[in-house]
Short mmCIF file of C-alpha atoms in Angstrom, two decimals:
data_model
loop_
_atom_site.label_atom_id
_atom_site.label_comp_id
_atom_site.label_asym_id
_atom_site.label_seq_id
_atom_site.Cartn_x
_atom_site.Cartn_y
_atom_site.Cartn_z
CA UNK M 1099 20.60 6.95 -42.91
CA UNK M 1100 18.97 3.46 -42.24
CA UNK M 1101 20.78 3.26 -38.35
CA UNK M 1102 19.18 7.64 -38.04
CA UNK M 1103 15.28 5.90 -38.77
CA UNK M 1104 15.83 2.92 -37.10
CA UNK M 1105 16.95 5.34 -33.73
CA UNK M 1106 13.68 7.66 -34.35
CA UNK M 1107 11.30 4.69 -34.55
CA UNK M 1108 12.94 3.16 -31.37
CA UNK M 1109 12.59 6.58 -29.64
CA UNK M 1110 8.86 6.96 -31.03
CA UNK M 1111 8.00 3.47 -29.64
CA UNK M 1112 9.52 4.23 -26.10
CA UNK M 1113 7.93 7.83 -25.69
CA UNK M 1114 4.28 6.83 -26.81
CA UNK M 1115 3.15 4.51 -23.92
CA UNK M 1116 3.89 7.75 -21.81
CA UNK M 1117 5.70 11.24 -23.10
CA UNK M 1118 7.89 12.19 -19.98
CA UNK M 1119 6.27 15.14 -19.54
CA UNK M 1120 2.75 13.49 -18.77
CA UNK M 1121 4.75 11.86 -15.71
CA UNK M 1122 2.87 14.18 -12.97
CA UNK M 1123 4.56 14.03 -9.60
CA UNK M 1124 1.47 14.20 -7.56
CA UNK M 1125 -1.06 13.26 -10.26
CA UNK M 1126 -1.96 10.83 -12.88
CA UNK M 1127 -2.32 11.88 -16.66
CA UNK M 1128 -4.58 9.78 -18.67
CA UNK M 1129 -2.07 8.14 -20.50
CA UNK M 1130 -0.96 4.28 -19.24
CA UNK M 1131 2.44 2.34 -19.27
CA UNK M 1132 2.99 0.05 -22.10
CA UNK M 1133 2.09 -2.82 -22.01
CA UNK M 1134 3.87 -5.80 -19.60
CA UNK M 1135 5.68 -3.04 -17.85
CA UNK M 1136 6.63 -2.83 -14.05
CA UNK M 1137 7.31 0.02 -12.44
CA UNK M 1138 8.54 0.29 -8.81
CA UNK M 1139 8.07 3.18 -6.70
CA UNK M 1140 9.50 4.61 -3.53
CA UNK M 1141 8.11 8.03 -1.72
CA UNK M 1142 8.60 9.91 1.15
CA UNK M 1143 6.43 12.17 1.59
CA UNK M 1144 6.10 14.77 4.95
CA UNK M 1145 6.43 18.07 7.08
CA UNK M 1146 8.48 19.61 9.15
CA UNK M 1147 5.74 22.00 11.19
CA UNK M 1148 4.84 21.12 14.06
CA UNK M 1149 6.73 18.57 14.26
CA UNK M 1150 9.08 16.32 11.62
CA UNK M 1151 6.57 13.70 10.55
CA UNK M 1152 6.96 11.15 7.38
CA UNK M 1153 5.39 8.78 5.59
CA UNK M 1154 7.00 5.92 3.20
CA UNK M 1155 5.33 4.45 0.12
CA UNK M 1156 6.27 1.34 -1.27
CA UNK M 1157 4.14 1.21 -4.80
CA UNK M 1158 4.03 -1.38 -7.93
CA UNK M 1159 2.44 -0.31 -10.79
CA UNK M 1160 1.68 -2.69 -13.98
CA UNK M 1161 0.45 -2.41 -17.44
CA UNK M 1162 -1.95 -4.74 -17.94
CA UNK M 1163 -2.92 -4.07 -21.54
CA UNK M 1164 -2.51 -0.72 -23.96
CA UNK M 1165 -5.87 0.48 -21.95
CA UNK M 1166 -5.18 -0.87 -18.47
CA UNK M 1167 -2.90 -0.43 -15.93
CA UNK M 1168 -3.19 -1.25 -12.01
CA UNK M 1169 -1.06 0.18 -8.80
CA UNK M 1170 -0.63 -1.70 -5.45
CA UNK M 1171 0.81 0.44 -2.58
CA UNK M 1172 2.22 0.15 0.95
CA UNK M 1173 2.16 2.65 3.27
CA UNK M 1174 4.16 3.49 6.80
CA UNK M 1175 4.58 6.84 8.66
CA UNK M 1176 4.70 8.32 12.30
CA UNK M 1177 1.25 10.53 11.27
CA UNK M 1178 -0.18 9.37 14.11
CA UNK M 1179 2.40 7.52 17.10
CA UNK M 1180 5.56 8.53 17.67
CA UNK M 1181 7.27 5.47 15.79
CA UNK M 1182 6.55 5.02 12.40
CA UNK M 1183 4.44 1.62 11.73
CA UNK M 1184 2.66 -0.20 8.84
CA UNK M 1185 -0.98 1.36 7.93
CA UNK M 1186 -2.07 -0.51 5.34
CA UNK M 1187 -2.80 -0.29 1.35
CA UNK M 1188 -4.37 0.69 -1.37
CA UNK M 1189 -4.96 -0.42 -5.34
CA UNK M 1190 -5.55 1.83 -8.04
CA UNK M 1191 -7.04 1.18 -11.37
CA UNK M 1192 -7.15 3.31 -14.52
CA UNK M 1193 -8.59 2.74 -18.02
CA UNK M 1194 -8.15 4.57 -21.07
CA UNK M 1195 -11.26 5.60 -22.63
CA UNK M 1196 -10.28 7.79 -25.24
CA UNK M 1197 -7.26 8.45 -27.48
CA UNK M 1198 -7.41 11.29 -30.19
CA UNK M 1199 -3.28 11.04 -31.51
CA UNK M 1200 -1.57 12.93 -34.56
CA UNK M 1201 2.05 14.16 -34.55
CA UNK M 1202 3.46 15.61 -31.70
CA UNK M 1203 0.04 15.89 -29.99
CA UNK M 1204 -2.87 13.92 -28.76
CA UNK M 1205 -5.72 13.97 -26.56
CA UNK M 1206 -6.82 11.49 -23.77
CA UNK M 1207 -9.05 10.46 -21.61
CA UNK M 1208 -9.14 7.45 -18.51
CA UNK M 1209 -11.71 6.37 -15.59
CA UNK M 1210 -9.95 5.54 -12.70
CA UNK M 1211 -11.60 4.15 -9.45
CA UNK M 1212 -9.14 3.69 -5.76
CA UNK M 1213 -9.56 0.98 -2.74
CA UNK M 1214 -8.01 1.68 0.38
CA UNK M 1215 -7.57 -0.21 3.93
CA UNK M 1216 -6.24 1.48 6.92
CA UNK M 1217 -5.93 1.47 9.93
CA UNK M 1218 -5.44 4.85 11.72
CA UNK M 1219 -7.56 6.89 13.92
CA UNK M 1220 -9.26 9.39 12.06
CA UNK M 1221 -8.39 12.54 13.27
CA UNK M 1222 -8.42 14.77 10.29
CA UNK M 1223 -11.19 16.50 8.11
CA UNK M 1224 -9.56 15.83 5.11
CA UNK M 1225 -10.59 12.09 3.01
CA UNK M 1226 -7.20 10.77 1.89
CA UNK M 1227 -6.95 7.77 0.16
CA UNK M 1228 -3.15 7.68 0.74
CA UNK M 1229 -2.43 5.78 4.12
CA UNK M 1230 -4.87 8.25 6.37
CA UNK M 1231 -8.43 6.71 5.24
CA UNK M 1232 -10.58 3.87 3.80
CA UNK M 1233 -12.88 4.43 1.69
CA UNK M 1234 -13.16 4.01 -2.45
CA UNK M 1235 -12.03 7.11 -4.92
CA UNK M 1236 -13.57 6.91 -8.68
CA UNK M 1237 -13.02 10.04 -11.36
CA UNK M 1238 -12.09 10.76 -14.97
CA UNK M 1239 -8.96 12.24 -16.38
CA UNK M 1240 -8.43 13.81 -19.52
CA UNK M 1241 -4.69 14.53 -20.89
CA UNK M 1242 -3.70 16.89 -23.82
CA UNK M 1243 -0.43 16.80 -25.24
CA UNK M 1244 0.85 19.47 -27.20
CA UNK M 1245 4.49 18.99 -28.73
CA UNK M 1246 6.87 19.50 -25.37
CA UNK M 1247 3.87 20.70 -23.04
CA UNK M 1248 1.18 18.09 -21.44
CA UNK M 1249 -1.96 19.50 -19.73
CA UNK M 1250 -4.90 17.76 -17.37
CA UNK M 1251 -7.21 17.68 -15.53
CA UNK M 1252 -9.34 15.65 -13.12
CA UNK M 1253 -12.48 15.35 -11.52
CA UNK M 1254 -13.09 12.64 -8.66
CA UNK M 1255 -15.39 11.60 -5.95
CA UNK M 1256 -14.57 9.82 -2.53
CA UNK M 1257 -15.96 7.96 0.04
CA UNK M 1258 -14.90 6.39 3.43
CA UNK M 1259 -15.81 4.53 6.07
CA UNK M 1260 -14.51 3.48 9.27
CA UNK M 1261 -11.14 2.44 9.27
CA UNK M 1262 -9.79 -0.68 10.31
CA UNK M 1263 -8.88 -1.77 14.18
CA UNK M 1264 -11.47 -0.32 15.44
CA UNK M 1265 -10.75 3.08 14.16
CA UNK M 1266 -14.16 4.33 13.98
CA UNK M 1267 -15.44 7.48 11.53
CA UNK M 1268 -16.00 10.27 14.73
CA UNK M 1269 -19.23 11.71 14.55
CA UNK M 1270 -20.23 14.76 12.50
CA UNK M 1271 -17.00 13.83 9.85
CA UNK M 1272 -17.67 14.30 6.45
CA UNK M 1273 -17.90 11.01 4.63
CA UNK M 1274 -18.14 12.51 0.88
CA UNK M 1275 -15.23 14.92 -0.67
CA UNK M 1276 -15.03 15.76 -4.21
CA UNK M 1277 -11.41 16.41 -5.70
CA UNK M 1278 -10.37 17.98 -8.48
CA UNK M 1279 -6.73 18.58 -9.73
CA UNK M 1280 -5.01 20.75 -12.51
CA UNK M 1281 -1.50 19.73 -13.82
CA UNK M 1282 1.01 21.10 -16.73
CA UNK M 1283 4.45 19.62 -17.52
CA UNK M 1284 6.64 20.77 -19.38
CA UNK M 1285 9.68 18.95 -21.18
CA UNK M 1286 13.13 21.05 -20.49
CA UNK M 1287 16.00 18.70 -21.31
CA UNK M 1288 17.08 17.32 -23.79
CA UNK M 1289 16.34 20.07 -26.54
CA UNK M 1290 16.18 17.03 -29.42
CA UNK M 1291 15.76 12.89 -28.95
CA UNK M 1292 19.36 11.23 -30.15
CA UNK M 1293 19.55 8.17 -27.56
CA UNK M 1294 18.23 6.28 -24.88
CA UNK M 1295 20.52 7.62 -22.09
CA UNK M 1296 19.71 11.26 -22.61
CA UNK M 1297 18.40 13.24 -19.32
CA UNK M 1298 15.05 14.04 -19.63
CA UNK M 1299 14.34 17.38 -17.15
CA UNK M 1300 10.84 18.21 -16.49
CA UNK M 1301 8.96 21.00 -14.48
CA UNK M 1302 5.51 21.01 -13.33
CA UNK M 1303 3.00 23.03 -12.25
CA UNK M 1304 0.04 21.16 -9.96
CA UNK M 1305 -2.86 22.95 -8.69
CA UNK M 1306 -4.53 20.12 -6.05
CA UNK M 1307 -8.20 20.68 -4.27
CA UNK M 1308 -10.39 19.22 -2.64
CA UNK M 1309 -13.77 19.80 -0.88
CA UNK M 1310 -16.31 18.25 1.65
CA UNK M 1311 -19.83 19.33 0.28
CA UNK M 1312 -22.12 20.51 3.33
CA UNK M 1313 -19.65 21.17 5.58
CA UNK M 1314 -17.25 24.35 4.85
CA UNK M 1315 -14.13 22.45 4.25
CA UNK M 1316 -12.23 22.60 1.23
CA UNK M 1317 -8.78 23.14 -0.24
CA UNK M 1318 -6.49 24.40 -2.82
CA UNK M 1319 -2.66 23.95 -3.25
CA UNK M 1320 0.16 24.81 -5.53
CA UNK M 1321 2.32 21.87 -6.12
CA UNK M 1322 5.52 22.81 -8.39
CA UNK M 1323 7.60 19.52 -8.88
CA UNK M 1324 11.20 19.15 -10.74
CA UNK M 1325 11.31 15.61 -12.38
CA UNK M 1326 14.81 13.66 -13.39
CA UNK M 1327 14.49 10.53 -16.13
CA UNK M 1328 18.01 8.78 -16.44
CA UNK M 1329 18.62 6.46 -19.35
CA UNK M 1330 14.43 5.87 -19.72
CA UNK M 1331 14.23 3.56 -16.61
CA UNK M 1332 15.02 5.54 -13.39
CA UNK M 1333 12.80 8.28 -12.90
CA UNK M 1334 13.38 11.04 -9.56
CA UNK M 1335 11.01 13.48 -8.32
CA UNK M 1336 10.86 16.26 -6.34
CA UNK M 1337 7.45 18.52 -5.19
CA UNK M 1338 6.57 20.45 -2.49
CA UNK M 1339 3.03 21.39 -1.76
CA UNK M 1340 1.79 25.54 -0.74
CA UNK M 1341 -1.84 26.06 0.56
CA UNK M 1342 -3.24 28.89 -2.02
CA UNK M 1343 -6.64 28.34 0.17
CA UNK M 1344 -7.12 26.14 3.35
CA UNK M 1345 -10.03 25.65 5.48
CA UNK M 1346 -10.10 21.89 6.38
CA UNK M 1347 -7.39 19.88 8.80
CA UNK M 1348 -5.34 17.96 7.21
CA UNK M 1349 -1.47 16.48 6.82
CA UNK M 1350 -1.50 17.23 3.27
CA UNK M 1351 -0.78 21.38 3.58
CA UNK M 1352 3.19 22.25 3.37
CA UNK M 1353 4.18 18.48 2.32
CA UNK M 1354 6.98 17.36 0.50
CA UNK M 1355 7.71 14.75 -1.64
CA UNK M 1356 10.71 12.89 -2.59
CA UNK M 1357 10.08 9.90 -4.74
CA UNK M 1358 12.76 7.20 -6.78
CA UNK M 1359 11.05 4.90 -9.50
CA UNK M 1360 12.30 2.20 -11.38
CA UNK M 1361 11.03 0.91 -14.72
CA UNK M 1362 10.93 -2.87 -16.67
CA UNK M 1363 9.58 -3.31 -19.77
CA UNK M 1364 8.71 -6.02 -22.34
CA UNK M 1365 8.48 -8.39 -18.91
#
């Protein structure tokens, strides 16, 4: 009996930083990691139409206290040459506002604010934060959890500005975009928590958009993702994005995304 509770709280203390199916593929929930964790991502994210064209992410993500938690990323793809080569970075900083928690359940909410450098031409209408543009990114996120089925939503604003080397903003490109995302996950596998090493199996259903105000450009996409969690450190993801409504140039339309993570905790 004593070794059953002592298992449950361990599993309770594991799954509260972040339930696994809060772990959006191509968003974040509202929730943080716990506290003195690393994680340690690598992504590959591209398309195959026109032409086979990829970008890699190398990403570090830390949590700085129970409310904060801060991302560094690399980025390097072909976009925009015909051999891949470094573009530059971004940070990433979210902080947990609001927490509402009973059994089973609770509701959240974060800021989160975005700093890029790159150092591309600019060549599409779209702002992305995510190797393509500089600018800055601030929103809010709020998360609902509800037993084995997470839901949220965000609301952002961007804005860039010439990129770097030179890489100036062409004329009559929007320089404001507004974003907004929708996201559910649910938890498939395992049906009931009895160890550490179970595999967690999660599907999710991502609605991303985006629009530049004033100029006729905007977005929506369908972004269904299948998620793997071995042994509560190695997490694998798998997405692939399907205009639902497209009226703006971008890389982002028909992308996939393959990403490995890593997790260390109580550093």
């Amino acid at each position: 009996m004593m070794k059953k509770l002592l298992l449950a709280i361990g599993l309770v203390a594991v799954a509260c930083p972040v339930f696994s199916q809060e772990l959006y593929v191509n968003t974040e929930p509202a929730s943080n990691m716990a506290t003195n964790s690393l994680g340690i991502r690598v992504e590959d994210q591209g398309y195959f139409k026109p032409g086979y064209k990829n970008r890699a992410t190398l990403e570090l993500m830390y949590g700085a206290t129970r409310r904060l938690m801060v991302h560094g990323s690399l980025y390097e793809s072909n976009y925009y040459q015909n051999q891949s080569h470094f573009e530059g970075g971004s940070v990433y900083a979210k902080y947990r506002f609001l927490s509402i928690d009973s059994v089973q359940k609770h509701f959240r909410g974060a800021f989160f604010a975005k700093l890029s450098s790159i150092n591309n031409p600019v060549v599409n209408q779209e702002i992305s934060l995510e190797g393509d543009n500089s600018g800055l990114q601030s929103g809010v996120v709020f998360t609902q959890l509800l037993h084995k089925l997470a839901l949220s939503g965000s609301l952002s604003y961007l804005h860039d500005w010439d990129n770097a080397g030179g890489n100036n903003l062409p004329v009559g490109y929007a320089k404001n975009a507004v974003a907004y995302t929708l996201s559910s996950g649910y938890l498939l596998l395992p049906k009931a928590y009895t160890s550490y090493n179970q595999l967690n199996v999660n599907v999710y259903a991502e609605l991303l958009g985006k629009t530049n105000p004033g100029y006729g450009q905007s977005y929506l996409d369908a972004a269904p993702a299948v998620q793997l969690i071995f042994s509560s450190l190695v997490r694998v993801d798998f997405s692939y994005r399907v205009p639902l409504y497209n009226s703006m140039e971008r890389n982002t339309a028909h992308m996939y995304l393959i990403r490995l993570e890593y997790n260390l905790f109580n550093l």
